[in-house]
Phi, psi and omega in degrees: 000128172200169186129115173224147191298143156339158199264314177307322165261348166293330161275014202244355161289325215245335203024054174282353179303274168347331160245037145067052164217176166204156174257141189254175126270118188265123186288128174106324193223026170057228206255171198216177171257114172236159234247132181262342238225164174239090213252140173250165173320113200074046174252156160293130187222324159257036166012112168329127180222154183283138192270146164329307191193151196205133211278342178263349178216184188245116180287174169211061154327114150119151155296163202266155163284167194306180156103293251248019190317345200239034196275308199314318190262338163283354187279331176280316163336308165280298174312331176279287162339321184279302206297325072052295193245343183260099158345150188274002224258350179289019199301321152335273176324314178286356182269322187270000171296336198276305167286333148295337162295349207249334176276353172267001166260005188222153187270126174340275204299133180087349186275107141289263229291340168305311168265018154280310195298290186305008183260334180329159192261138197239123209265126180277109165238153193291304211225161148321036186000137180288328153323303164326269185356267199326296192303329154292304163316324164319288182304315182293313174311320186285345195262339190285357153289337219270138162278123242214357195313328178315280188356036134290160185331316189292298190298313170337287188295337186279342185246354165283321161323277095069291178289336208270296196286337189232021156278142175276149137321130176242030199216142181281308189250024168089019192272015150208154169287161157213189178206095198259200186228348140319261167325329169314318192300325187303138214263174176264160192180128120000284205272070173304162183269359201232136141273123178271132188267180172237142157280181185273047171236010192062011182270169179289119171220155170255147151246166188291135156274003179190167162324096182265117195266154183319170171039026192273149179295147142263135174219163183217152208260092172299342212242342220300345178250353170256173226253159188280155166105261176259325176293310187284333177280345195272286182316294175321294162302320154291321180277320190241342167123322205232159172275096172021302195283347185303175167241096174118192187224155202289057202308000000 
């Protein structure tokens, strides 16, 4: 899976015009959200959006391509079948069950959420981890009504990579992932400018954590709830590749 969108339509995807942000290229830190806008302190700026995919329920992002009338109910259909064999405790793999379930209702070609998913920022790896290997077989099992023939290793590894670097917490009380699709560009920062609130679904929306000026980076603390010290240096190198101290996260 590749492919990254052109900036003009990834941002006419994302209608980020409508929240004064746009997603740009950043020297240095590949692409980021920069504020188009004057956001005052506390404001709402990234708002809860419906996710690629999310390890506790079944999302439907995006329209169906034309044709395609009947993807919502084979797509819960499949998702109910993985979530079914895929351990609750599995949330990657079920996240990336999800997107194949949800690209096995639609034909490649014409797919916004195919091409959304594939624009996502992709982690460079040497070799396939071997945990992958199983955890793809796992998913093709929970997966085996779906016509579903993509489902390889190379694929696999391209969309879990994918999961690894932009998923989010999605719960106010940590019981679930996501995979939104917005909210991915945001780059990493300590002093983020943006902070997360929960709305009264309990989902993730941002806000200015101070006056945020036009053409200022948005950012988010990727670690804000994890402990400080060697453990946070830990999170950081496992979950994302890189050292805190870099500048930025490998957008």
């Amino acid at each position: 899976m590749s492919g990254r969108l052109p900036l003009p339509i990834l941002n006419t995807m994302l209608q980020t015009k409508q929240l004064g942000i746009e997603v740009a290229e950043l020297a240095g830190r590949g692409r980021g959200v920069l504020a188009t806008l004057t956001h005052p302190a506390g404001a709402l700026v990234v708002p809860a959006t419906e996710a690629l995919a999310h390890s506790s329920r079944a999302p439907f992002a995006l329209p169906p391509p034309t044709g395609a009338a009947d993807a919502r109910a084979a797509f819960e259909e499949y998702d109910a079948a993985a979530r079914s064999l895929l351990r609750s405790d599995r949330r990657y793999p079920r996240l990336v069950a999800q997107v194949a379930a949800r690209l096995a209702t639609e034909p490649a070609e014409g797919s916004a959420y195919a091409v959304a998913v594939a624009s996502l920022c992709a982690p460079r790896l040497a070799a396939i981890p071997e945990p992958w290997r199983e955890d793809c077989a796992d998913v093709r099992h929970a997966l085996r009504f779906a016509p579903v023939d993509f489902l390889g290793e190379a694929w696999y590894a391209g969309v879990c990579g994918r999961v690894h670097l932009n998923a989010l917490r999605a719960a106010a009380d940590g019981s679930s992932v996501a995979l939104p699709f917005l909210a991915s560009f945001l780059n990493h920062a300590a002093d983020a400018t943006l902070e997360i609130a929960w709305d009264d679904r309990g989902e993730p929306a941002f806000h200015a954590s101070r006056e945020v000026q036009a053409g200022e980076e948005l950012t988010i603390d990727y670690a804000h709830d994890a402990p400080p010290g060697p453990a946070r240096a830990a999170f950081f190198r496992d979950q994302y590749g890189f050292e805190e101290e870099a500048a930025g996260s490998p957008t």
